[in-house]
mmCIF file of C-alpha atoms in Angstrom:
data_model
loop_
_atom_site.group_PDB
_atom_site.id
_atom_site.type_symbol
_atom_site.label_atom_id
_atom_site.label_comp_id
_atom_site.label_asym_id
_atom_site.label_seq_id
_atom_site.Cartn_x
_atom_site.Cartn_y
_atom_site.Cartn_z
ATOM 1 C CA UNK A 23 -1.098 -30.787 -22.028
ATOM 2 C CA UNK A 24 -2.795 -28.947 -19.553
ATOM 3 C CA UNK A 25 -2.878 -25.538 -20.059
ATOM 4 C CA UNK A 26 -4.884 -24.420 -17.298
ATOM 5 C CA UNK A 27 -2.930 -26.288 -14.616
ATOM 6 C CA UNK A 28 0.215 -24.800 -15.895
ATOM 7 C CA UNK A 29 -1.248 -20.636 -16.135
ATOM 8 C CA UNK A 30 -2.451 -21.341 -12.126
ATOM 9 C CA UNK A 31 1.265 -22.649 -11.924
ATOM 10 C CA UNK A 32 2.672 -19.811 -12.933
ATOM 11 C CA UNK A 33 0.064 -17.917 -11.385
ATOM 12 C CA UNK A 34 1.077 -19.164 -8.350
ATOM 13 C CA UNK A 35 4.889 -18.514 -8.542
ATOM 14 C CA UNK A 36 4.242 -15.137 -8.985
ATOM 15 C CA UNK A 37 2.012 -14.485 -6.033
ATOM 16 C CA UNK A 38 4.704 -16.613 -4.377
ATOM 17 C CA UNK A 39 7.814 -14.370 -5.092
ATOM 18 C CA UNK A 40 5.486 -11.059 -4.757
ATOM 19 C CA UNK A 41 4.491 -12.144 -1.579
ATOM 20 C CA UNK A 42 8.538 -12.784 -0.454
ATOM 21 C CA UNK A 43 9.580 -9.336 -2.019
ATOM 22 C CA UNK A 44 7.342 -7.849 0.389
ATOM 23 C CA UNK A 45 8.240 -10.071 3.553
ATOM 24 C CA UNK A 46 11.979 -9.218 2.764
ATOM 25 C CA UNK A 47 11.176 -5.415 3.079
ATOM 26 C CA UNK A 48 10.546 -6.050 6.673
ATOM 27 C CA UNK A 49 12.947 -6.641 9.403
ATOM 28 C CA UNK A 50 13.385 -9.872 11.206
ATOM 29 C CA UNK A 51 12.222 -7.750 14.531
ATOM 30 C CA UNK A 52 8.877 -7.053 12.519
ATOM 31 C CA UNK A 53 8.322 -10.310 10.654
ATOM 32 C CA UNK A 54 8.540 -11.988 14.030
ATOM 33 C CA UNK A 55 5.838 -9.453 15.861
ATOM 34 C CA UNK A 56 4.132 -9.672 12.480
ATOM 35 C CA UNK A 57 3.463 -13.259 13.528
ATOM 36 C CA UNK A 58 2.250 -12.831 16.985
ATOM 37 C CA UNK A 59 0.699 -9.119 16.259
ATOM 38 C CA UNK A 60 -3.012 -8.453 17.093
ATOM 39 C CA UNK A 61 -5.376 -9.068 14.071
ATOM 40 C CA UNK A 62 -5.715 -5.629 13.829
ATOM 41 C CA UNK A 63 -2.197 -4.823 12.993
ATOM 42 C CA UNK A 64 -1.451 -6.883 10.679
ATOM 43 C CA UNK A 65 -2.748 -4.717 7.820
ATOM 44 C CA UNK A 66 -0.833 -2.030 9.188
ATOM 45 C CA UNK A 67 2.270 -4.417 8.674
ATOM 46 C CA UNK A 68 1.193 -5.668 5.496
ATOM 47 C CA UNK A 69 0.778 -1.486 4.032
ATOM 48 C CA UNK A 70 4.652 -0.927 6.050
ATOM 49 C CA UNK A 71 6.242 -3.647 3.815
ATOM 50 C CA UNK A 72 4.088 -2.432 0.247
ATOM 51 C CA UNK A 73 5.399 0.872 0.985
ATOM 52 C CA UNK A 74 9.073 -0.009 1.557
ATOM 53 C CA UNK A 75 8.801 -2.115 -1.581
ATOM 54 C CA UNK A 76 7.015 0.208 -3.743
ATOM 55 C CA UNK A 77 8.130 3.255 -3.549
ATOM 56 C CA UNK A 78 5.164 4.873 -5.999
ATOM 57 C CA UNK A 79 2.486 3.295 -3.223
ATOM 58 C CA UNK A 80 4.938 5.148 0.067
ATOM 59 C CA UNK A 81 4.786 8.486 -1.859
ATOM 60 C CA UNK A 82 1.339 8.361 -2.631
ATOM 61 C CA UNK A 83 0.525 7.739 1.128
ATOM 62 C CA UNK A 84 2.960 10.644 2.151
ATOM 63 C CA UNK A 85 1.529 13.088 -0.457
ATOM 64 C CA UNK A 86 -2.108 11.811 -0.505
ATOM 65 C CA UNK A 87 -3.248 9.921 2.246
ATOM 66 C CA UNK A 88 -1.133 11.934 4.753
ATOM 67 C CA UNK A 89 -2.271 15.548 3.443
ATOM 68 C CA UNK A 90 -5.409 14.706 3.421
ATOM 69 C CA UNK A 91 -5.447 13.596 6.948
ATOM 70 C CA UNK A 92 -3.737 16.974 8.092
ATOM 71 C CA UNK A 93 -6.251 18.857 6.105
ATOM 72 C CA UNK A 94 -8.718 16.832 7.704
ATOM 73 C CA UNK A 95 -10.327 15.247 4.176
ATOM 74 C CA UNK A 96 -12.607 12.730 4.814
ATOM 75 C CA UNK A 97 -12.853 10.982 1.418
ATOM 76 C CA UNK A 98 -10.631 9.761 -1.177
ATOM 77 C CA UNK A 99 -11.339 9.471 -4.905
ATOM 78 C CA UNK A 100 -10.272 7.671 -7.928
ATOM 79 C CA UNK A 101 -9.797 11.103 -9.464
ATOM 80 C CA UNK A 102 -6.779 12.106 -6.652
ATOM 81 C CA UNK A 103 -4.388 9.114 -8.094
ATOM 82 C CA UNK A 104 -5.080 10.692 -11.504
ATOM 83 C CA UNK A 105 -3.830 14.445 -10.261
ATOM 84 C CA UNK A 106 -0.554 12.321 -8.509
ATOM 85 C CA UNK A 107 0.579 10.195 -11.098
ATOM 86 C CA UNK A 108 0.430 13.192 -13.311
ATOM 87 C CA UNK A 109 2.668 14.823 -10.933
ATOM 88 C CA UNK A 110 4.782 11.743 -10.617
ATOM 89 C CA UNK A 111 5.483 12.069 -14.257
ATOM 90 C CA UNK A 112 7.406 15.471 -14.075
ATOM 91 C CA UNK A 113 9.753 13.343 -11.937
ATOM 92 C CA UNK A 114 9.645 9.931 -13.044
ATOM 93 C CA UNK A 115 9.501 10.078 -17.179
ATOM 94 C CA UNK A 116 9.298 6.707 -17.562
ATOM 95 C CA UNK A 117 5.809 6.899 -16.139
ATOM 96 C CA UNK A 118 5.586 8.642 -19.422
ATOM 97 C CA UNK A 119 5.771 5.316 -21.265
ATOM 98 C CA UNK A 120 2.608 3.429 -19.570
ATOM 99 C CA UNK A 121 -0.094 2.809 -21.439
ATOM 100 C CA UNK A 122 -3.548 3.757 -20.058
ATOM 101 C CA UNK A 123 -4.607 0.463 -19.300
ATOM 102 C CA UNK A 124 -1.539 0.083 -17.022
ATOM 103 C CA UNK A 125 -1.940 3.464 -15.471
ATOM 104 C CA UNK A 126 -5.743 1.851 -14.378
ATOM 105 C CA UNK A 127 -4.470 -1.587 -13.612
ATOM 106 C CA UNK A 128 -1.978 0.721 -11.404
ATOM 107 C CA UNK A 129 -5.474 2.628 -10.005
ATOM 108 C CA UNK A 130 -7.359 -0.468 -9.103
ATOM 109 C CA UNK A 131 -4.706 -2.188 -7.298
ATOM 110 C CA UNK A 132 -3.698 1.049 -5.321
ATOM 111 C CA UNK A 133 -7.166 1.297 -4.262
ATOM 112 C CA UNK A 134 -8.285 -2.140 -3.504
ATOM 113 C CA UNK A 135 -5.032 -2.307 -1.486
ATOM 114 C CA UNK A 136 -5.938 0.405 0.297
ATOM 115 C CA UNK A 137 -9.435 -1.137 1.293
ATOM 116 C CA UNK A 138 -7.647 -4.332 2.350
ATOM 117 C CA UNK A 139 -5.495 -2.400 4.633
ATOM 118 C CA UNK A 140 -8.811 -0.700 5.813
ATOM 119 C CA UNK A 141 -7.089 2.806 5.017
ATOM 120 C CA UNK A 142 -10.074 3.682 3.005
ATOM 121 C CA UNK A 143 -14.043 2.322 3.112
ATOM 122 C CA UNK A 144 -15.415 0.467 -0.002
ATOM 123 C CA UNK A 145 -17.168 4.325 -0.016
ATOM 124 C CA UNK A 146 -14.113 6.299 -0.181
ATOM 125 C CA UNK A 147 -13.905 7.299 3.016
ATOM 126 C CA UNK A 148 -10.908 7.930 4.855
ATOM 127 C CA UNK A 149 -10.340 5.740 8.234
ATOM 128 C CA UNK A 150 -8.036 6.993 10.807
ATOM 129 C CA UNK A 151 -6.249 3.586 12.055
ATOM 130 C CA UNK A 152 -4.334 4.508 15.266
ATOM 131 C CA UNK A 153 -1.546 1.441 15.707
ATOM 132 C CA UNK A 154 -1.425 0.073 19.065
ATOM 133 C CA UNK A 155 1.476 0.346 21.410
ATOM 134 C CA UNK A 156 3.152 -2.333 20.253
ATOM 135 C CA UNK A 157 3.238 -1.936 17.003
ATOM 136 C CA UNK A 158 4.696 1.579 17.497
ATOM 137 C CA UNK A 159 7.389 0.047 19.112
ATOM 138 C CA UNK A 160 8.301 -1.988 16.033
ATOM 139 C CA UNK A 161 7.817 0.242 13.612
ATOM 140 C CA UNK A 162 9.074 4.373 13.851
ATOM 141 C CA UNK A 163 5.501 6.497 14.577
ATOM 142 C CA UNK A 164 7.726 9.282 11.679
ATOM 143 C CA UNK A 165 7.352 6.078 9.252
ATOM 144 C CA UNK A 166 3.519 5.134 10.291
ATOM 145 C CA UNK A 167 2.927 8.986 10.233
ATOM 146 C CA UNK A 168 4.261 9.078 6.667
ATOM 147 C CA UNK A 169 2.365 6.481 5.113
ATOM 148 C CA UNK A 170 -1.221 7.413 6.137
ATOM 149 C CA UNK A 171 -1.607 6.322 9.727
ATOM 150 C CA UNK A 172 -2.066 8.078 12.896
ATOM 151 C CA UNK A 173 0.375 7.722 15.464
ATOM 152 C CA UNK A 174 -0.524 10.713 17.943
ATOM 153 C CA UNK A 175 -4.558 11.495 19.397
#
């Protein structure tokens, strides 16, 4: 019996199906231009379909990443998804229920997502990505305005 073969087996199914939950959360419009889309958009697609998926990643763009672009903040700490999950938890009691070492698990993939997406530096820092024509046509500037991007210079 091979154990490790069958752990990357099932390792692999579930980066399969995560991967298809997220495709499905874009149209067939967008999964086509996310195909033929410049390099540089297609993190902007990728963060579009993670935030229609997961809705705890969309509202912490709206209420984090987008105030602190209005505000004109140019950094981002660990210690800001702290102060919003607490918040979340007023809403969302089952949030209540997760362990610390979820809550951090939670915290490190937020954050290295957002560095893969190129929203923040590996310092902190805040990028402003500006999507290009196109992609504003496939996607509403009100959405790519809500979830951390800038859509008007």
């Amino acid at each position: 019996q091979n154990t490790l073969q069958q752990r990357t087996m099932r390792s692999t199914s579930r980066i399969y199906l995560e991967l298809v939950s997220r495709l499905k959360a874009l149209s067939e419009d967008e999964l086509e231009y996310l195909v033929e889309c410049a390099e540089s958009e297609v993190p902007i697609m990728l963060w579009v379909a993670l935030c229609r998926r997961y809705a705890f990643m969309r509202d912490f763009a709206a209420d984090v990443l987008r105030e602190h672009r209005l505000n004109l903040k140019i950094s981002l700490d660990q210690t800001e998804f702290d102060v919003f999950f607490n918040a979340q938890m007023s809403e969302h009691e089952e949030l209540s229920t997760i362990s610390l070492a979820t809550k951090q698990k939670a915290r490190q993939i937020l954050f290295l997502t957002l560095r893969e997406v190129r929203l923040v530096t590996s310092y902190g820092e805040l990028n402003q990505i500006v999507p290009n024509a196109a992609t504003l046509r496939v996607i509403s500037p009100h959405e790519l305005d809500a979830i951390g991007f800038v859509t008007r210079v």
